[in-house]
Tab-separated table of N, CA and C in Angstrom:
chain	number	residue	atom	x	y	z
A	1	UNK	N	120.907	142.634	166.983
A	1	UNK	CA	120.659	141.433	166.212
A	1	UNK	C	119.407	140.709	166.698
A	2	UNK	N	119.190	140.668	168.016
A	2	UNK	CA	118.007	139.985	168.529
A	2	UNK	C	116.722	140.633	168.040
A	3	UNK	N	116.745	141.947	167.861
A	3	UNK	CA	115.560	142.636	167.381
A	3	UNK	C	115.223	142.198	165.954
A	4	UNK	N	116.235	141.961	165.132
A	4	UNK	CA	116.012	141.515	163.765
A	4	UNK	C	115.405	140.122	163.725
A	5	UNK	N	115.736	139.297	164.680
A	5	UNK	CA	115.209	137.934	164.736
A	5	UNK	C	113.786	137.917	165.286
A	6	UNK	N	113.368	138.995	165.942
A	6	UNK	CA	112.010	139.054	166.462
A	6	UNK	C	111.925	139.068	167.966
A	7	UNK	N	113.005	139.359	168.642
A	7	UNK	CA	112.991	139.415	170.098
A	7	UNK	C	112.991	140.868	170.570
A	8	UNK	N	112.047	141.659	170.079
A	8	UNK	CA	111.963	143.061	170.473
A	8	UNK	C	111.129	143.247	171.729
A	9	UNK	N	110.791	144.500	171.994
A	9	UNK	CA	110.033	144.838	173.193
A	9	UNK	C	108.620	144.262	173.175
A	10	UNK	N	108.086	143.961	171.974
A	10	UNK	CA	106.731	143.416	171.894
A	10	UNK	C	106.624	142.031	172.531
A	11	UNK	N	107.738	141.366	172.776
A	11	UNK	CA	107.708	140.047	173.415
A	11	UNK	C	107.198	140.127	174.852
A	12	UNK	N	107.230	141.303	175.447
A	12	UNK	CA	106.753	141.428	176.831
A	12	UNK	C	105.262	141.150	176.930
A	13	UNK	N	104.522	141.301	175.815
A	13	UNK	CA	103.094	141.002	175.842
A	13	UNK	C	102.833	139.530	176.132
A	14	UNK	N	103.764	138.685	175.800
A	14	UNK	CA	103.586	137.255	176.066
A	14	UNK	C	103.562	136.954	177.553
A	15	UNK	N	104.095	137.850	178.351
A	15	UNK	CA	104.144	137.614	179.787
A	15	UNK	C	102.886	138.101	180.498
A	16	UNK	N	101.906	138.620	179.741
A	16	UNK	CA	100.659	139.045	180.361
A	16	UNK	C	99.944	137.839	180.947
A	17	UNK	N	99.355	138.022	182.097
A	17	UNK	CA	98.657	136.916	182.740
A	17	UNK	C	97.357	136.632	182.004
A	18	UNK	N	97.026	135.364	181.870
A	18	UNK	CA	95.766	134.991	181.255
A	18	UNK	C	94.692	134.946	182.324
A	19	UNK	N	93.483	135.074	181.884
A	19	UNK	CA	92.370	135.065	182.821
A	19	UNK	C	91.996	133.625	183.151
A	20	UNK	N	91.906	133.269	184.433
A	20	UNK	CA	91.567	131.897	184.783
A	20	UNK	C	90.098	131.580	184.524
A	21	UNK	N	89.238	132.602	184.551
A	21	UNK	CA	87.810	132.397	184.327
A	21	UNK	C	87.355	133.259	183.165
A	22	UNK	N	86.278	132.834	182.550
A	22	UNK	CA	85.669	133.624	181.486
A	22	UNK	C	85.191	134.943	182.093
A	23	UNK	N	85.639	136.095	181.569
A	23	UNK	CA	85.278	137.365	182.183
A	23	UNK	C	83.795	137.701	182.067
A	24	UNK	N	83.121	137.116	181.095
A	24	UNK	CA	81.707	137.412	180.919
A	24	UNK	C	80.804	136.499	181.724
A	25	UNK	N	81.073	135.201	181.651
A	25	UNK	CA	80.125	134.225	182.186
A	25	UNK	C	80.686	133.417	183.343
A	26	UNK	N	81.925	133.660	183.743
A	26	UNK	CA	82.573	133.014	184.894
A	26	UNK	C	82.613	131.492	184.804
A	27	UNK	N	82.796	130.963	183.593
A	27	UNK	CA	83.053	129.532	183.474
A	27	UNK	C	84.389	129.252	184.138
A	28	UNK	N	84.559	128.052	184.665
A	28	UNK	CA	85.755	127.784	185.469
A	28	UNK	C	87.053	127.852	184.678
A	29	UNK	N	87.027	127.565	183.386
A	29	UNK	CA	88.254	127.610	182.597
A	29	UNK	C	87.940	128.211	181.234
A	30	UNK	N	88.665	129.255	180.878
A	30	UNK	CA	88.460	129.845	179.568
A	30	UNK	C	89.507	129.296	178.613
A	31	UNK	N	89.053	128.651	177.576
A	31	UNK	CA	89.931	128.108	176.547
A	31	UNK	C	89.550	128.728	175.209
A	32	UNK	N	90.363	128.487	174.205
A	32	UNK	CA	90.054	128.983	172.873
A	32	UNK	C	88.740	128.389	172.376
A	33	UNK	N	88.536	127.111	172.640
A	33	UNK	CA	87.304	126.455	172.214
A	33	UNK	C	86.096	127.094	172.892
A	34	UNK	N	86.223	127.384	174.172
A	34	UNK	CA	85.127	128.050	174.880
A	34	UNK	C	84.874	129.431	174.283
A	35	UNK	N	85.941	130.158	174.005
A	35	UNK	CA	85.807	131.523	173.501
A	35	UNK	C	85.152	131.568	172.125
A	36	UNK	N	85.370	130.553	171.301
A	36	UNK	CA	84.823	130.554	169.945
A	36	UNK	C	83.499	129.816	169.813
A	37	UNK	N	83.200	128.891	170.719
A	37	UNK	CA	82.044	128.020	170.522
A	37	UNK	C	81.105	127.950	171.716
A	38	UNK	N	81.619	127.801	172.915
A	38	UNK	CA	80.776	127.493	174.065
A	38	UNK	C	80.245	128.707	174.808
A	39	UNK	N	80.857	129.846	174.650
A	39	UNK	CA	80.386	131.056	175.318
A	39	UNK	C	78.979	131.370	174.785
A	40	UNK	N	78.007	131.675	175.641
A	40	UNK	CA	76.621	131.866	175.183
A	40	UNK	C	76.454	132.907	174.073
A	41	UNK	N	77.182	134.002	174.135
A	41	UNK	CA	77.065	135.016	173.084
A	41	UNK	C	77.558	134.464	171.752
A	42	UNK	N	78.698	133.785	171.766
A	42	UNK	CA	79.244	133.221	170.533
A	42	UNK	C	78.333	132.120	169.987
A	43	UNK	N	77.778	131.319	170.863
A	43	UNK	CA	76.858	130.262	170.439
A	43	UNK	C	75.642	130.872	169.737
A	44	UNK	N	75.135	131.972	170.269
A	44	UNK	CA	73.993	132.647	169.653
A	44	UNK	C	74.354	133.170	168.272
A	45	UNK	N	75.537	133.765	168.145
A	45	UNK	CA	75.970	134.290	166.846
A	45	UNK	C	76.104	133.155	165.834
A	46	UNK	N	76.694	132.043	166.239
A	46	UNK	CA	76.835	130.899	165.331
A	46	UNK	C	75.471	130.325	164.966
A	47	UNK	N	74.535	130.340	165.905
A	47	UNK	CA	73.186	129.844	165.636
A	47	UNK	C	72.466	130.766	164.656
A	48	UNK	N	72.621	132.088	164.835
A	48	UNK	CA	72.024	133.050	163.900
A	48	UNK	C	72.604	132.835	162.509
A	49	UNK	N	73.884	132.476	162.437
A	49	UNK	CA	74.562	132.274	161.160
A	49	UNK	C	74.300	130.925	160.528
A	50	UNK	N	73.290	130.200	161.021
A	50	UNK	CA	72.868	128.917	160.451
A	50	UNK	C	73.949	127.852	160.486
A	51	UNK	N	74.787	127.861	161.507
A	51	UNK	CA	75.795	126.812	161.634
A	51	UNK	C	75.108	125.500	161.975
A	52	UNK	N	75.597	124.434	161.399
A	52	UNK	CA	75.041	123.110	161.641
A	52	UNK	C	75.027	122.809	163.142
A	53	UNK	N	73.873	122.406	163.667
A	53	UNK	CA	73.704	122.222	165.111
A	53	UNK	C	74.616	121.142	165.681
A	54	UNK	N	74.956	120.133	164.883
A	54	UNK	CA	75.812	119.069	165.425
A	54	UNK	C	77.218	119.578	165.742
A	55	UNK	N	77.645	120.666	165.093
A	55	UNK	CA	78.938	121.262	165.426
A	55	UNK	C	78.879	122.026	166.744
A	56	UNK	N	77.689	122.440	167.143
A	56	UNK	CA	77.531	123.155	168.406
A	56	UNK	C	77.269	122.214	169.568
A	57	UNK	N	76.644	121.068	169.295
A	57	UNK	CA	76.255	120.142	170.363
A	57	UNK	C	77.383	119.184	170.724
A	58	UNK	N	78.114	118.709	169.725
A	58	UNK	CA	79.164	117.723	169.964
A	58	UNK	C	80.269	118.301	170.849
A	59	UNK	N	80.786	117.495	171.754
A	59	UNK	CA	81.856	117.924	172.662
A	59	UNK	C	83.217	117.684	172.003
A	60	UNK	N	84.089	118.651	172.138
A	60	UNK	CA	85.442	118.565	171.593
A	60	UNK	C	86.434	118.883	172.699
A	61	UNK	N	87.579	118.209	172.657
A	61	UNK	CA	88.635	118.490	173.625
A	61	UNK	C	89.562	119.605	173.151
A	62	UNK	N	89.729	119.690	171.834
A	62	UNK	CA	90.646	120.682	171.276
A	62	UNK	C	89.941	121.497	170.200
A	63	UNK	N	90.331	122.735	170.091
A	63	UNK	CA	89.722	123.647	169.124
A	63	UNK	C	89.967	123.179	167.691
A	64	UNK	N	91.146	122.656	167.423
A	64	UNK	CA	91.474	122.236	166.062
A	64	UNK	C	90.574	121.097	165.599
A	65	UNK	N	90.150	120.222	166.521
A	65	UNK	CA	89.232	119.144	166.156
A	65	UNK	C	87.885	119.711	165.719
A	66	UNK	N	87.425	120.725	166.432
A	66	UNK	CA	86.156	121.366	166.083
A	66	UNK	C	86.253	122.036	164.716
A	67	UNK	N	87.359	122.742	164.465
A	67	UNK	CA	87.538	123.412	163.177
A	67	UNK	C	87.650	122.407	162.033
A	68	UNK	N	88.340	121.284	162.264
A	68	UNK	CA	88.453	120.250	161.230
A	68	UNK	C	87.088	119.662	160.903
A	69	UNK	N	86.280	119.376	161.917
A	69	UNK	CA	84.929	118.866	161.668
A	69	UNK	C	84.099	119.880	160.889
A	70	UNK	N	84.239	121.144	161.226
A	70	UNK	CA	83.497	122.185	160.515
A	70	UNK	C	83.909	122.230	159.048
A	71	UNK	N	85.203	122.103	158.768
A	71	UNK	CA	85.673	122.141	157.382
A	71	UNK	C	85.210	120.912	156.598
A	72	UNK	N	85.001	119.798	157.288
A	72	UNK	CA	84.498	118.597	156.611
A	72	UNK	C	83.019	118.732	156.262
A	73	UNK	N	82.271	119.429	157.103
A	73	UNK	CA	80.820	119.536	156.928
A	73	UNK	C	80.455	120.665	155.969
A	74	UNK	N	81.166	121.775	156.036
A	74	UNK	CA	80.811	122.967	155.269
A	74	UNK	C	81.448	122.955	153.886
A	75	UNK	N	80.738	123.539	152.921
A	75	UNK	CA	81.339	123.691	151.602
A	75	UNK	C	82.292	124.894	151.622
A	76	UNK	N	82.926	125.177	150.492
A	76	UNK	CA	83.985	126.191	150.451
A	76	UNK	C	83.463	127.580	150.831
A	77	UNK	N	82.307	127.959	150.289
A	77	UNK	CA	81.760	129.285	150.565
A	77	UNK	C	81.317	129.391	152.027
A	78	UNK	N	80.657	128.355	152.525
A	78	UNK	CA	80.204	128.365	153.918
A	78	UNK	C	81.389	128.364	154.881
A	79	UNK	N	82.470	127.681	154.515
A	79	UNK	CA	83.663	127.660	155.369
A	79	UNK	C	84.286	129.053	155.450
A	80	UNK	N	84.315	129.765	154.335
A	80	UNK	CA	84.838	131.137	154.346
A	80	UNK	C	83.969	132.034	155.224
A	81	UNK	N	82.655	131.880	155.121
A	81	UNK	CA	81.739	132.650	155.967
A	81	UNK	C	81.931	132.306	157.437
A	82	UNK	N	82.165	131.042	157.712
A	82	UNK	CA	82.377	130.569	159.080
A	82	UNK	C	83.609	131.233	159.692
A	83	UNK	N	84.686	131.328	158.934
A	83	UNK	CA	85.913	131.960	159.421
A	83	UNK	C	85.676	133.451	159.683
A	84	UNK	N	84.922	134.113	158.814
A	84	UNK	CA	84.612	135.531	159.025
A	84	UNK	C	83.799	135.720	160.298
A	85	UNK	N	82.834	134.833	160.532
A	85	UNK	CA	82.020	134.917	161.750
A	85	UNK	C	82.887	134.674	162.982
A	86	UNK	N	83.790	133.699	162.925
A	86	UNK	CA	84.683	133.450	164.063
A	86	UNK	C	85.558	134.665	164.350
A	87	UNK	N	86.054	135.302	163.298
A	87	UNK	CA	86.881	136.486	163.489
A	87	UNK	C	86.079	137.592	164.174
A	88	UNK	N	84.824	137.782	163.748
A	88	UNK	CA	83.987	138.806	164.368
A	88	UNK	C	83.657	138.458	165.813
A	89	UNK	N	83.464	137.160	166.109
A	89	UNK	CA	83.260	136.731	167.500
A	89	UNK	C	84.469	137.098	168.349
A	90	UNK	N	85.636	136.800	167.835
A	90	UNK	CA	86.875	137.068	168.569
A	90	UNK	C	87.047	138.576	168.790
A	91	UNK	N	86.760	139.349	167.769
A	91	UNK	CA	86.856	140.800	167.874
A	91	UNK	C	85.870	141.331	168.917
A	92	UNK	N	84.672	140.770	168.972
A	92	UNK	CA	83.673	141.170	169.956
A	92	UNK	C	84.161	140.873	171.371
A	93	UNK	N	84.791	139.721	171.548
A	93	UNK	CA	85.326	139.385	172.872
A	93	UNK	C	86.463	140.322	173.263
A	94	UNK	N	87.329	140.650	172.317
A	94	UNK	CA	88.413	141.594	172.608
A	94	UNK	C	87.860	142.959	173.009
A	95	UNK	N	86.816	143.408	172.312
A	95	UNK	CA	86.201	144.683	172.673
A	95	UNK	C	85.635	144.643	174.083
A	96	UNK	N	85.066	143.507	174.471
A	96	UNK	CA	84.517	143.390	175.819
A	96	UNK	C	85.623	143.429	176.869
A	97	UNK	N	86.694	142.683	176.628
A	97	UNK	CA	87.769	142.592	177.618
A	97	UNK	C	88.574	143.887	177.689
A	98	UNK	N	88.920	144.468	176.537
A	98	UNK	CA	89.803	145.630	176.520
A	98	UNK	C	89.077	146.959	176.704
A	99	UNK	N	87.856	147.068	176.154
A	99	UNK	CA	87.139	148.340	176.199
A	99	UNK	C	85.887	148.300	177.074
A	100	UNK	N	85.484	147.097	177.503
A	100	UNK	CA	84.270	146.977	178.303
A	100	UNK	C	83.000	147.145	177.490
A	101	UNK	N	83.112	147.032	176.164
A	101	UNK	CA	81.973	147.232	175.271
A	101	UNK	C	81.695	145.922	174.539
A	102	UNK	N	80.451	145.484	174.604
A	102	UNK	CA	80.079	144.249	173.919
A	102	UNK	C	78.886	144.516	173.022
A	103	UNK	N	78.950	144.040	171.784
A	103	UNK	CA	77.835	144.182	170.858
A	103	UNK	C	76.857	143.038	171.051
A	104	UNK	N	75.619	143.270	170.668
A	104	UNK	CA	74.613	142.211	170.702
A	104	UNK	C	74.943	141.182	169.631
A	105	UNK	N	74.448	139.973	169.815
A	105	UNK	CA	74.751	138.880	168.878
A	105	UNK	C	74.315	139.233	167.462
A	106	UNK	N	73.140	139.833	167.314
A	106	UNK	CA	72.642	140.187	165.985
A	106	UNK	C	73.533	141.243	165.335
A	107	UNK	N	74.037	142.183	166.116
A	107	UNK	CA	74.924	143.225	165.574
A	107	UNK	C	76.234	142.619	165.079
A	108	UNK	N	76.780	141.660	165.820
A	108	UNK	CA	78.018	140.990	165.392
A	108	UNK	C	77.761	140.215	164.109
A	109	UNK	N	76.619	139.540	164.030
A	109	UNK	CA	76.272	138.791	162.828
A	109	UNK	C	76.128	139.734	161.634
A	110	UNK	N	75.488	140.886	161.827
A	110	UNK	CA	75.317	141.851	160.738
A	110	UNK	C	76.660	142.391	160.252
A	111	UNK	N	77.595	142.631	161.172
A	111	UNK	CA	78.941	143.075	160.776
A	111	UNK	C	79.631	142.006	159.937
A	112	UNK	N	79.515	140.754	160.362
A	112	UNK	CA	80.139	139.652	159.617
A	112	UNK	C	79.510	139.525	158.239
A	113	UNK	N	78.195	139.692	158.166
A	113	UNK	CA	77.496	139.578	156.891
A	113	UNK	C	77.928	140.682	155.930
A	114	UNK	N	78.057	141.916	156.425
A	114	UNK	CA	78.479	143.011	155.546
A	114	UNK	C	79.937	142.835	155.121
A	115	UNK	N	80.779	142.348	156.028
A	115	UNK	CA	82.177	142.089	155.683
A	115	UNK	C	82.269	141.006	154.613
A	116	UNK	N	81.456	139.964	154.757
A	116	UNK	CA	81.426	138.890	153.769
A	116	UNK	C	80.997	139.443	152.412
A	117	UNK	N	79.997	140.330	152.410
A	117	UNK	CA	79.515	140.935	151.169
A	117	UNK	C	80.611	141.789	150.520
A	118	UNK	N	81.351	142.546	151.339
A	118	UNK	CA	82.445	143.368	150.810
A	118	UNK	C	83.521	142.506	150.165
A	119	UNK	N	83.868	141.379	150.804
A	119	UNK	CA	84.864	140.479	150.223
A	119	UNK	C	84.358	139.886	148.914
A	120	UNK	N	83.068	139.568	148.844
A	120	UNK	CA	82.506	138.986	147.631
A	120	UNK	C	82.608	139.986	146.489
A	121	UNK	N	82.262	141.244	146.751
A	121	UNK	CA	82.358	142.276	145.719
A	121	UNK	C	83.811	142.449	145.286
A	122	UNK	N	84.734	142.493	146.237
A	122	UNK	CA	86.151	142.645	145.917
A	122	UNK	C	86.623	141.489	145.039
A	123	UNK	N	86.203	140.278	145.363
A	123	UNK	CA	86.643	139.112	144.605
A	123	UNK	C	86.076	139.106	143.194
A	124	UNK	N	84.903	139.702	142.975
A	124	UNK	CA	84.335	139.756	141.633
A	124	UNK	C	85.002	140.836	140.784
A	125	UNK	N	85.460	141.913	141.401
A	125	UNK	CA	86.017	143.041	140.671
A	125	UNK	C	87.476	142.813	140.296
A	126	UNK	N	88.250	142.234	141.194
A	126	UNK	CA	89.692	142.097	140.981
A	126	UNK	C	90.059	140.703	140.469
A	127	UNK	N	91.188	140.645	139.769
A	127	UNK	CA	91.666	139.362	139.253
A	127	UNK	C	92.066	138.444	140.400
A	128	UNK	N	91.973	137.158	140.130
A	128	UNK	CA	92.369	136.174	141.123
A	128	UNK	C	93.884	136.142	141.269
A	129	UNK	N	94.335	135.860	142.462
A	129	UNK	CA	95.771	135.720	142.687
A	129	UNK	C	96.245	134.403	142.088
A	130	UNK	N	95.513	133.357	142.355
A	130	UNK	CA	95.801	132.042	141.784
A	130	UNK	C	94.647	131.716	140.843
A	131	UNK	N	94.934	131.538	139.590
A	131	UNK	CA	93.892	131.293	138.599
A	131	UNK	C	93.238	129.932	138.811
A	132	UNK	N	91.941	129.889	138.508
A	132	UNK	CA	91.195	128.647	138.682
A	132	UNK	C	91.696	127.569	137.723
A	133	UNK	N	91.994	127.962	136.486
A	133	UNK	CA	92.561	127.009	135.536
A	133	UNK	C	94.057	127.255	135.463
A	134	UNK	N	94.843	126.229	135.674
A	134	UNK	CA	96.293	126.428	135.663
A	134	UNK	C	96.787	126.855	134.282
A	135	UNK	N	97.715	127.767	134.283
A	135	UNK	CA	98.319	128.247	133.043
A	135	UNK	C	99.667	127.558	132.893
A	136	UNK	N	99.843	126.919	131.764
A	136	UNK	CA	101.100	126.220	131.526
A	136	UNK	C	102.122	127.233	131.015
A	137	UNK	N	103.060	127.530	131.856
A	137	UNK	CA	104.112	128.459	131.472
A	137	UNK	C	105.391	127.665	131.265
A	138	UNK	N	105.882	127.686	130.053
A	138	UNK	CA	107.114	126.967	129.761
A	138	UNK	C	108.003	127.868	128.923
A	139	UNK	N	109.236	127.526	128.909
A	139	UNK	CA	110.194	128.314	128.169
A	139	UNK	C	110.035	128.045	126.688
A	140	UNK	N	110.023	129.124	125.931
A	140	UNK	CA	109.977	128.989	124.478
A	140	UNK	C	111.207	129.677	123.898
A	141	UNK	N	111.746	129.063	122.907
A	141	UNK	CA	112.936	129.616	122.262
A	141	UNK	C	112.556	130.922	121.569
A	142	UNK	N	113.324	132.006	121.828
A	142	UNK	CA	112.992	133.282	121.189
A	142	UNK	C	113.197	133.213	119.671
A	143	UNK	N	112.470	134.065	118.973
A	143	UNK	CA	112.593	134.098	117.518
A	143	UNK	C	113.968	134.640	117.141
A	144	UNK	N	114.369	134.384	115.909
A	144	UNK	CA	115.675	134.847	115.441
A	144	UNK	C	115.725	136.366	115.468
A	145	UNK	N	116.833	136.889	115.950
A	145	UNK	CA	117.031	138.329	116.000
A	145	UNK	C	116.705	138.930	117.362
A	146	UNK	N	116.058	138.180	118.259
A	146	UNK	CA	115.739	138.669	119.607
A	146	UNK	C	116.765	138.151	120.602
A	147	UNK	N	117.182	139.006	121.484
A	147	UNK	CA	118.108	138.582	122.536
A	147	UNK	C	117.540	138.994	123.888
A	148	UNK	N	117.935	138.265	124.892
A	148	UNK	CA	117.499	138.591	126.252
A	148	UNK	C	118.621	139.226	127.001
């Protein structure tokens, strides 16, 4: 029963020790905010991606505050691109920690750009999940002779 609720063997991963220092740059404390914004490689990638400089310069205590400010400043398309770039930054860090392989900032940016382009093509080809204009669906009485 516990396995059905989600208490399987994969829970042991939660007991892995976290790194007290940034493995790349030896900052004294590695946080999510540092990993996404303050690490020099990630900062370079965000700078290449034309992120507003005030989001990089301003100090934040929590990652969610930084993300909220970014969503206030960026329009819808830029916010989607921003999330794709953050995902690629995170993936680059995982590759460095787990495989010892790190891509250059420009290479990470190019991967994010091609991924963004692929999503754009997919969104143009396929129907939207949620339509831009709401469709009013209401019950209509069936015509005479039809039964459900």
